[in-house]
Coordinates of C-alpha atoms and ligand atoms in Angstrom, one line a residue:
X1 CA 12.3 74.6 -51.7
X2 CA 8.5 74.2 -52.1
X3 CA 6.3 76.9 -50.6
X4 CA 2.7 76.9 -49.3
X5 CA 0.4 78.8 -51.7
X6 CA -0.4 82.3 -50.6
X7 CA -4.0 83.6 -50.8
X8 CA -2.9 85.9 -53.7
X9 CA -1.5 83.0 -55.6
X10 CA -4.7 81.0 -55.1
X11 CA -6.7 83.9 -56.4
X12 CA -4.5 83.9 -59.6
X13 CA -5.2 80.1 -60.0
X14 CA -9.0 80.8 -59.7
X15 CA -8.7 83.4 -62.4
X16 CA -7.2 80.9 -64.8
X17 CA -10.0 78.2 -64.5
X18 CA -12.9 80.4 -63.3
X19 CA -14.5 80.2 -59.8
X20 CA -16.8 77.3 -60.7
X21 CA -13.8 75.1 -61.4
X22 CA -11.7 75.9 -58.4
X23 CA -12.9 73.9 -55.4
X24 CA -12.1 74.9 -51.9
X25 CA -15.0 73.7 -49.7
X26 CA -14.1 70.6 -47.7
X27 CA -17.0 68.5 -49.0
X28 CA -16.2 69.5 -52.6
X29 CA -12.5 68.6 -52.4
X30 CA -13.1 65.4 -50.4
X31 CA -13.4 63.0 -53.4
X32 CA -10.0 64.4 -54.7
X33 CA -8.0 64.0 -51.6
X34 CA -9.0 60.6 -50.4
X35 CA -8.5 57.2 -52.2
X36 CA -10.1 53.9 -52.2
X37 CA -7.6 52.0 -50.1
X38 CA -7.9 54.7 -47.3
X39 CA -4.2 54.6 -46.7
X40 CA -3.3 58.1 -47.9
X41 CA -5.8 60.7 -46.6
X42 CA -4.6 64.1 -47.8
X43 CA -5.3 67.8 -47.5
X44 CA -5.5 70.5 -50.1
X45 CA -6.3 74.2 -50.2
X46 CA -7.7 73.9 -53.7
X47 CA -8.7 71.5 -56.5
X48 CA -8.3 73.0 -60.0
X49 CA -10.3 71.6 -62.8
X50 CA -8.8 73.1 -66.0
X51 CA -10.7 72.8 -69.3
X52 CA -7.8 72.8 -71.7
X53 CA -4.1 72.1 -72.1
X54 CA -3.7 75.9 -72.3
X55 CA -5.2 76.3 -68.8
X56 CA -3.0 73.5 -67.5
X57 CA 0.0 75.3 -69.0
X58 CA -0.9 78.6 -67.3
X59 CA -1.4 76.8 -63.9
X60 CA 2.0 75.0 -64.1
X61 CA 3.9 78.2 -65.2
X62 CA 2.5 80.0 -62.2
X63 CA 3.1 77.1 -59.8
X64 CA 6.7 76.7 -61.1
X65 CA 7.4 80.4 -60.6
X66 CA 5.9 80.3 -57.0
X67 CA 7.5 76.9 -56.2
X68 CA 4.1 75.4 -55.3
X69 CA 3.4 71.7 -55.5
X70 CA 0.9 70.4 -58.0
X71 CA -0.6 66.9 -57.8
X72 CA -2.1 65.8 -61.1
X73 CA -5.1 63.5 -60.8
X74 CA -7.2 61.6 -63.4
X75 CA -9.9 59.1 -62.3
X76 CA -8.5 58.7 -58.7
X77 CA -8.5 54.9 -58.9
X78 CA -4.8 54.4 -58.4
X79 CA -3.7 51.9 -55.7
X80 CA -0.4 53.3 -54.6
X81 CA -1.3 56.8 -53.4
X82 CA 0.3 58.4 -56.5
X83 CA -2.7 60.7 -57.3
X84 CA -3.6 62.3 -53.9
X85 CA -2.0 65.2 -52.0
X86 CA -0.1 64.7 -48.8
X87 CA -1.3 65.9 -45.4
X88 CA 0.5 69.2 -45.4
X89 CA -2.3 71.2 -46.9
X90 CA 0.2 72.9 -49.3
X91 CA -0.4 70.8 -52.4
X92 CA -2.8 71.9 -55.1
X93 CA -4.7 69.1 -56.9
X94 CA -5.0 69.5 -60.7
X95 CA -7.8 67.3 -61.9
X96 CA -8.2 66.4 -65.6
X97 CA -11.8 65.3 -65.1
X98 CA -13.3 68.1 -67.3
X99 CA -11.0 67.3 -70.3
X100 CA -13.0 64.3 -71.6
X101 CA -13.3 65.0 -75.3
X102 CA -12.7 62.2 -77.8
X103 CA -11.2 64.4 -80.5
X104 CA -11.1 61.9 -83.4
X105 CA -11.5 58.3 -84.3
X106 CA -9.6 57.3 -87.4
X107 CA -10.9 53.8 -88.3
X108 CA -8.7 53.5 -91.4
X109 CA -5.6 54.6 -89.6
X110 CA -6.4 52.6 -86.5
X111 CA -6.0 55.5 -84.2
X112 CA -8.1 57.4 -81.6
X113 CA -7.2 60.9 -80.3
X114 CA -8.5 61.7 -76.9
X115 CA -8.1 64.1 -74.0
X116 CA -6.6 62.8 -70.8
X117 CA -9.8 63.0 -68.7
X118 CA -11.9 60.6 -70.9
X119 CA -13.1 57.6 -69.0
X120 CA -11.6 54.3 -70.2
X121 CA -15.0 52.7 -70.9
X122 CA -15.9 55.7 -73.1
X123 CA -12.7 55.3 -75.0
X124 CA -13.4 51.6 -75.5
X125 CA -17.0 52.4 -76.6
X126 CA -15.8 55.1 -79.1
X127 CA -13.5 52.5 -80.7
X128 CA -16.2 49.9 -80.8
X129 CA -18.6 52.4 -82.5
X130 CA -16.0 52.6 -85.3
X131 CA -15.8 48.8 -85.4
X132 CA -12.4 48.9 -83.8
X133 CA -10.9 47.7 -80.5
X134 CA -9.1 49.6 -77.9
X135 CA -8.0 46.6 -75.8
X136 CA -6.9 48.1 -72.5
X137 CA -9.3 46.6 -69.9
X138 CA -9.2 46.6 -66.1
X139 CA -11.6 46.4 -63.1
X140 CA -11.8 50.2 -62.8
X141 CA -12.6 50.8 -66.5
X142 CA -15.9 52.5 -65.6
X143 CA -14.3 55.2 -63.7
X144 CA -10.5 55.4 -64.4
X145 CA -9.4 58.0 -67.0
X146 CA -7.0 57.5 -69.8
X147 CA -4.5 60.1 -68.6
X148 CA -4.1 58.1 -65.4
X149 CA -3.9 54.9 -67.4
X150 CA -1.1 56.4 -69.4
X151 CA 0.7 58.0 -66.4
X152 CA 0.7 54.7 -64.6
X153 CA 1.3 52.5 -67.6
X154 CA -1.8 50.5 -66.6
X155 CA -1.8 46.7 -67.2
X156 CA -5.1 44.8 -66.8
X157 CA -6.4 41.7 -68.4
X158 CA -5.6 42.3 -72.1
X159 CA -1.8 42.7 -71.6
X160 CA -1.3 39.1 -72.6
X161 CA -2.5 39.7 -76.2
X162 CA -2.0 43.5 -76.7
X163 CA 0.7 44.6 -74.2
X164 CA 0.7 47.2 -71.4
X165 CA -0.6 50.8 -72.0
X166 CA 3.0 51.6 -73.1
X167 CA 2.4 49.5 -76.2
X168 CA -0.9 51.2 -76.9
X169 CA 0.2 54.9 -77.1
X170 CA 1.4 56.5 -80.3
X171 CA 1.6 60.1 -79.2
X172 CA 1.1 62.4 -76.3
X173 CA 0.5 66.0 -75.6
X174 CA 2.2 67.0 -72.3
X175 CA 2.4 70.1 -70.2
X176 CA 5.8 70.4 -68.7
X177 CA 6.6 71.7 -65.2
X178 CA 7.5 75.2 -66.5
X179 CA 4.2 75.5 -68.5
X180 CA 5.6 74.7 -72.0
X181 CA 3.4 72.3 -74.0
X182 CA 5.1 69.5 -75.8
X183 CA 3.1 68.5 -78.9
X184 CA 4.1 64.9 -79.2
X185 CA 0.9 63.9 -80.9
X186 CA 2.3 61.8 -83.7
X187 CA 0.4 58.8 -85.0
X188 CA 3.4 57.1 -86.7
X189 CA 4.0 53.4 -86.3
X190 CA 7.6 53.8 -87.0
X191 CA 9.7 56.8 -85.9
X192 CA 13.3 56.4 -84.9
X193 CA 14.2 60.1 -84.5
X194 CA 16.2 60.1 -81.3
X195 CA 15.1 59.4 -77.7
X196 CA 11.5 58.3 -77.4
X197 CA 10.4 61.0 -75.0
X198 CA 6.8 59.9 -74.8
X199 CA 7.9 56.7 -73.0
X200 CA 9.1 58.8 -70.1
X201 CA 5.7 60.2 -69.5
X202 CA 4.0 56.8 -69.8
X203 CA 4.4 55.3 -66.4
X204 CA 6.0 58.6 -65.1
X205 CA 3.2 58.9 -62.6
X206 CA 2.8 62.6 -63.2
X207 CA 6.3 63.4 -61.9
X208 CA 7.8 64.6 -65.2
X209 CA 4.9 66.4 -66.9
X210 CA 1.1 66.3 -67.2
X211 CA -0.3 64.3 -70.1
X212 CA -3.3 66.2 -71.4
X213 CA -4.1 64.2 -74.6
X214 CA -2.9 61.2 -76.5
X215 CA -3.1 59.3 -79.8
X216 CA -4.0 55.7 -79.0
X217 CA -3.5 52.6 -81.1
X218 CA -6.6 50.7 -82.2
X219 CA -6.9 47.1 -83.4
X220 CA -9.4 45.0 -85.5
X221 CA -12.4 44.2 -83.4
X222 CA -12.7 40.4 -82.8
X223 CA -15.6 39.1 -84.8
X224 CA -16.1 36.3 -82.3
X225 CA -15.2 35.2 -78.8
X226 CA -15.5 32.2 -76.6
X227 CA -14.9 32.1 -72.8
X228 CA -14.5 29.2 -70.4
X229 CA -14.4 29.0 -66.6
X230 CA -12.1 26.1 -65.9
X231 CA -11.7 24.1 -62.7
X232 CA -8.1 23.2 -62.1
X233 CA -6.2 21.4 -59.4
X234 CA -3.3 23.8 -58.9
X235 CA -1.2 26.6 -60.5
X236 CA 1.1 24.0 -62.2
X237 CA -1.9 22.6 -64.0
X238 CA -2.9 26.2 -64.9
X239 CA 0.5 26.8 -66.4
X240 CA 0.2 23.6 -68.5
X241 CA -3.2 24.7 -69.7
X242 CA -1.7 28.1 -70.6
X243 CA 1.1 26.7 -72.6
X244 CA -1.3 24.4 -74.5
X245 CA -3.7 27.3 -75.1
X246 CA -1.0 29.6 -76.3
X247 CA 0.4 26.9 -78.6
X248 CA -3.1 26.2 -80.2
X249 CA -4.5 29.7 -80.2
X250 CA -1.5 31.9 -80.7
X251 CA -2.5 35.6 -80.7
X252 CA -6.2 34.5 -80.4
X253 CA -5.6 33.7 -76.7
X254 CA -6.8 37.1 -75.3
X255 CA -7.5 36.2 -71.6
X256 CA -5.9 33.9 -69.1
X257 CA -6.7 34.7 -65.5
X258 CA -6.0 32.6 -62.4
X259 CA -8.2 32.6 -59.3
X260 CA -8.2 30.6 -56.1
X261 CA -11.2 28.9 -54.4
X262 CA -11.3 31.4 -51.5
X263 CA -11.7 34.2 -54.1
X264 CA -14.7 32.4 -55.6
X265 CA -16.2 32.1 -52.1
X266 CA -15.8 35.8 -51.5
X267 CA -17.3 36.6 -54.9
X268 CA -20.4 34.4 -54.2
X269 CA -20.8 36.0 -50.8
X270 CA -20.2 39.7 -51.6
X271 CA -20.5 40.4 -55.3
X272 CA -24.0 41.2 -56.3
X273 CA -25.4 39.1 -59.2
X274 CA -22.5 36.7 -59.2
X275 CA -22.7 32.9 -58.9
X276 CA -20.2 30.0 -59.2
X277 CA -20.4 28.8 -62.8
X278 CA -19.3 25.3 -61.8
X279 CA -21.3 22.6 -60.0
X280 CA -18.6 21.5 -57.6
X281 CA -15.9 23.5 -55.7
X282 CA -12.4 23.5 -57.2
X283 CA -9.1 24.6 -55.5
X284 CA -8.3 26.9 -58.4
X285 CA -9.9 28.4 -61.5
X286 CA -8.8 29.7 -64.8
X287 CA -10.8 32.2 -66.9
X288 CA -9.8 31.6 -70.5
X289 CA -10.9 33.8 -73.4
X290 CA -10.3 33.0 -77.1
X291 CA -11.0 35.6 -79.8
X292 CA -11.4 35.1 -83.5
X293 CA -11.2 37.3 -86.6
X294 CA -14.0 35.3 -88.1
X295 CA -16.9 34.3 -85.8
X296 CA -18.0 33.0 -82.4
X297 CA -18.1 29.5 -83.9
X298 CA -14.5 29.7 -84.9
X299 CA -13.5 30.9 -81.4
X300 CA -15.6 28.2 -79.8
X301 CA -14.0 25.5 -81.9
X302 CA -10.5 26.6 -80.8
X303 CA -11.6 26.7 -77.2
X304 CA -13.2 23.3 -77.3
X305 CA -10.2 21.8 -79.0
X306 CA -7.9 23.2 -76.2
X307 CA -10.2 21.9 -73.5
X308 CA -10.6 18.5 -75.0
X309 CA -6.9 18.0 -75.2
X310 CA -6.5 19.3 -71.6
X311 CA -9.1 16.9 -70.3
X312 CA -7.4 14.0 -72.0
X313 CA -4.1 15.0 -70.5
X314 CA -5.7 15.2 -67.1
X315 CA -4.8 18.9 -66.8
X316 CA -8.4 20.1 -66.5
X317 CA -11.0 18.8 -64.0
X318 CA -14.2 20.5 -65.2
X319 CA -15.1 23.5 -67.3
X320 CA -18.1 25.8 -67.9
X321 CA -18.3 27.3 -71.4
X322 CA -20.2 30.5 -71.8
X323 CA -23.3 29.9 -74.0
X324 CA -24.2 33.6 -74.5
X325 CA -22.8 37.1 -74.3
X326 CA -24.5 37.3 -70.9
X327 CA -22.5 34.2 -69.7
X328 CA -19.3 35.7 -71.0
X329 CA -20.0 39.0 -69.1
X330 CA -20.9 37.0 -66.0
X331 CA -17.6 35.1 -66.1
X332 CA -15.6 38.3 -66.5
X333 CA -17.7 40.0 -63.8
X334 CA -16.4 37.3 -61.3
X335 CA -12.8 38.1 -62.3
X336 CA -13.2 41.9 -62.3
X337 CA -14.9 41.7 -58.9
X338 CA -12.1 39.7 -57.3
X339 CA -10.5 42.9 -55.7
X340 CA -13.6 44.5 -54.2
X341 CA -14.9 41.4 -52.5
X342 CA -11.8 41.3 -50.3
X343 CA -12.9 44.5 -48.6
X344 CA -15.8 43.1 -46.5
X345 CA -13.5 40.3 -45.3
X346 CA -11.5 42.8 -43.2
X347 CA -7.9 43.9 -43.5
X348 CA -6.0 42.8 -46.6
X349 CA -2.2 43.1 -47.1
X350 CA -1.5 43.6 -50.8
X351 CA 1.3 42.7 -53.1
X352 CA 1.3 43.4 -56.9
X353 CA 4.2 41.2 -58.0
X354 CA 5.5 39.5 -61.1
X355 CA 7.9 36.6 -61.7
X356 CA 8.9 34.8 -64.9
X357 CA 5.7 33.0 -66.1
X358 CA 7.1 29.5 -65.7
X359 CA 8.0 30.3 -62.1
X360 CA 4.5 31.3 -61.0
X361 CA 3.6 27.9 -59.5
X362 CA 6.8 27.6 -57.5
X363 CA 6.6 31.2 -56.3
X364 CA 3.0 30.7 -55.1
X365 CA 3.8 27.5 -53.2
X366 CA 6.7 29.3 -51.4
X367 CA 4.9 32.6 -50.8
X368 CA 1.7 31.0 -49.5
X369 CA 3.6 28.8 -47.1
X370 CA 5.7 31.8 -45.9
X371 CA 2.8 34.1 -45.1
X372 CA 0.8 31.3 -43.4
X373 CA 3.7 30.6 -41.1
X374 CA 4.2 34.4 -40.5
X375 CA 0.6 35.0 -39.5
X376 CA -1.2 31.8 -38.7
X377 CA -4.8 31.9 -39.9
X378 CA -4.2 34.6 -42.5
X379 CA -6.0 33.9 -45.8
X380 CA -4.0 34.3 -49.0
X381 CA -6.1 35.3 -52.1
X382 CA -3.6 35.2 -54.9
X383 CA -5.1 35.9 -58.3
X384 CA -4.3 37.6 -61.6
X385 CA -2.7 37.5 -64.9
X386 CA -1.0 34.2 -65.0
X387 CA -0.1 34.6 -68.7
X388 CA 2.0 37.7 -67.7
X389 CA 3.5 36.2 -64.6
X390 CA 1.6 39.0 -62.6
X391 CA 0.0 37.9 -59.4
X392 CA -2.0 40.1 -57.0
X393 CA -0.8 38.4 -53.9
X394 CA -3.3 39.7 -51.5
X395 CA -3.6 38.3 -48.0
X396 CA -6.8 38.7 -46.0
X397 CA -6.7 38.8 -42.2
X398 CA -7.5 35.8 -40.1
X399 CA -11.3 35.5 -39.3
X400 CA -12.1 37.5 -36.2
X401 CA -8.7 39.2 -36.0
X402 CA -8.3 42.8 -35.2
X403 CA -8.0 44.7 -38.5
X404 CA -5.7 47.5 -37.3
X405 CA -3.2 45.2 -35.6
X406 CA -3.2 42.9 -38.7
X407 CA -2.6 45.9 -41.1
X408 CA 0.2 47.1 -38.7
X409 CA 2.2 44.2 -40.1
X410 CA 1.9 45.3 -43.7
X411 CA 5.6 46.3 -44.1
X412 CA 6.9 43.1 -42.4
X413 CA 4.7 40.9 -44.7
X414 CA 5.7 42.9 -47.8
X415 CA 9.4 42.4 -46.9
X416 CA 8.8 38.6 -46.6
X417 CA 7.0 38.3 -49.9
X418 CA 9.2 40.7 -51.8
X419 CA 12.2 38.8 -50.5
X420 CA 10.8 35.7 -52.3
X421 CA 10.0 37.7 -55.4
X422 CA 13.6 38.9 -55.4
X423 CA 14.9 35.4 -55.4
X424 CA 12.8 34.7 -58.5
X425 CA 14.1 37.9 -60.2
X426 CA 10.6 39.3 -60.2
X427 CA 9.2 42.8 -59.7
X428 CA 7.6 44.3 -56.6
X429 CA 5.3 46.4 -58.7
X430 CA 4.1 44.6 -61.8
X431 CA 1.3 47.0 -62.8
X432 CA 0.2 49.4 -60.0
X433 CA 3.3 51.6 -60.0
X434 CA 5.3 53.1 -57.2
X435 CA 3.4 56.2 -56.0
X436 CA 4.0 56.7 -52.3
X437 CA 3.2 53.1 -51.2
X438 CA 6.5 51.7 -52.6
X439 CA 8.6 54.8 -52.9
X440 CA 11.0 53.8 -50.1
X441 CA 11.3 50.2 -51.5
X442 CA 12.5 51.5 -54.9
X443 CA 16.2 52.1 -54.2
X444 CA 16.5 48.6 -52.7
X445 CA 15.3 47.0 -56.0
X446 CA 16.6 49.3 -58.7
X447 CA 20.2 49.8 -57.5
X448 CA 22.3 52.9 -57.4
X449 CA 22.9 53.3 -61.2
X450 CA 19.2 53.2 -62.1
X451 CA 18.3 55.5 -59.2
X452 CA 20.8 58.2 -60.2
X453 CA 19.6 58.1 -63.8
X454 CA 16.0 58.5 -62.6
X455 CA 16.9 61.4 -60.3
X456 CA 18.8 63.0 -63.2
X457 CA 15.7 62.7 -65.5
X458 CA 13.5 64.2 -62.8
X459 CA 15.9 67.1 -62.3
X460 CA 16.0 67.7 -66.1
X461 CA 12.2 67.8 -66.5
X462 CA 11.2 69.4 -63.2
X463 CA 14.1 71.2 -61.7
X464 CA 12.0 72.8 -58.9
X465 CA 10.3 69.6 -58.0
X466 CA 6.8 71.0 -58.2
X467 CA 5.2 68.0 -60.0
X468 CA 3.8 65.3 -57.7
X469 CA 6.5 65.6 -55.1
X470 CA 7.2 62.6 -52.8
X471 CA 5.9 60.2 -55.4
X472 CA 8.2 57.5 -57.1
X473 CA 11.4 59.1 -56.0
Ligands
ZN501 ZN1 -4.2 43.4 -62.3

């Protein structure tokens, strides 16, 4: 049974990290107990900002002994409420935001060793500085931190070519619930010595242990890239273009993102510095990126070959090809801004779903029709990683509707869309995780066998349930 922390216990926590790194004032803890979707406002008596795995270890040993809940937090950019405390005021937030060191970059071994609080963009930059690529890329990369990326098995736009975060981690250092430190910082590419424990912490959402450092996989940095913004009639045509591009480019196809017209309208209206790259409106768009191990010219040649074939086949209506690095960045800026531009349009009911890639067009037709019949006037803004079958099926409120009463139908609309996802044998959380948002949906989609295995794992790693309680399970 978890306990509220006593004043004496709080004083012992302060002694571990030092008074400057134990926040208690409401204004100081505010950024750590609220999240961007404003769905899970929390309370906490204290935010601890340890500076080392050793301090994390001391905090957890003490919390475990006293049966006090700890909520690990990294960049606080999660979308499912997994990183914020509940409203009880009994949960301590443990932020990794002081542990930002990049410990080593091994260009020859293609690895990078980093502390959990490093910002993703800084990790990318450190790799680039050594003429290497760390491919993980997502909208929040300027503020999300690698520990959170690992704990949520973050996806993003490079999964198509390089895989999820799970595929990018070679080793982890983890502090367990009882304070023991597991040094799993191997950098081996092949290691078949029993259960692969690190995989439990990747995507574990901080419920099994706190990742404090990791060894990441690096890749050769592409020597050239080419990006096109393509006008397309419908998702079926986008799928044809995807299959053609994959066939021609193979592993050099490093980006393939689908966006609807309404998303472009929102971008032009609300995203500063963005403009529509194409002259005429199109019902759908694809952002396609080709990389090359040789040069920009080689990447462009592949891209142009794909587009020429697609034009001839009537798959593509029009396309803008980036002429400069600035153009390429501007095209990606549109895609990465697709989430935030929905906020000024009022309430948005979100779904982060995946279906088999070939089923995306049929799923979209069915799901769009279903939500439009459910709430007439609602505005579906489905976009995302077509090449991974992962669609952010977000639905904006009807123009002029009351935001609160629209959002009150969140669960009903989720049930409707997730029902369709289920018929396509898809997932109700493709890349954002479970957190609190989808916790109660998990038993319904995993089944009894998987749920009892997960509960057994949780009990083995955290018998007193102090780590991120109420999340995932
Ligand atoms: Zn995404």
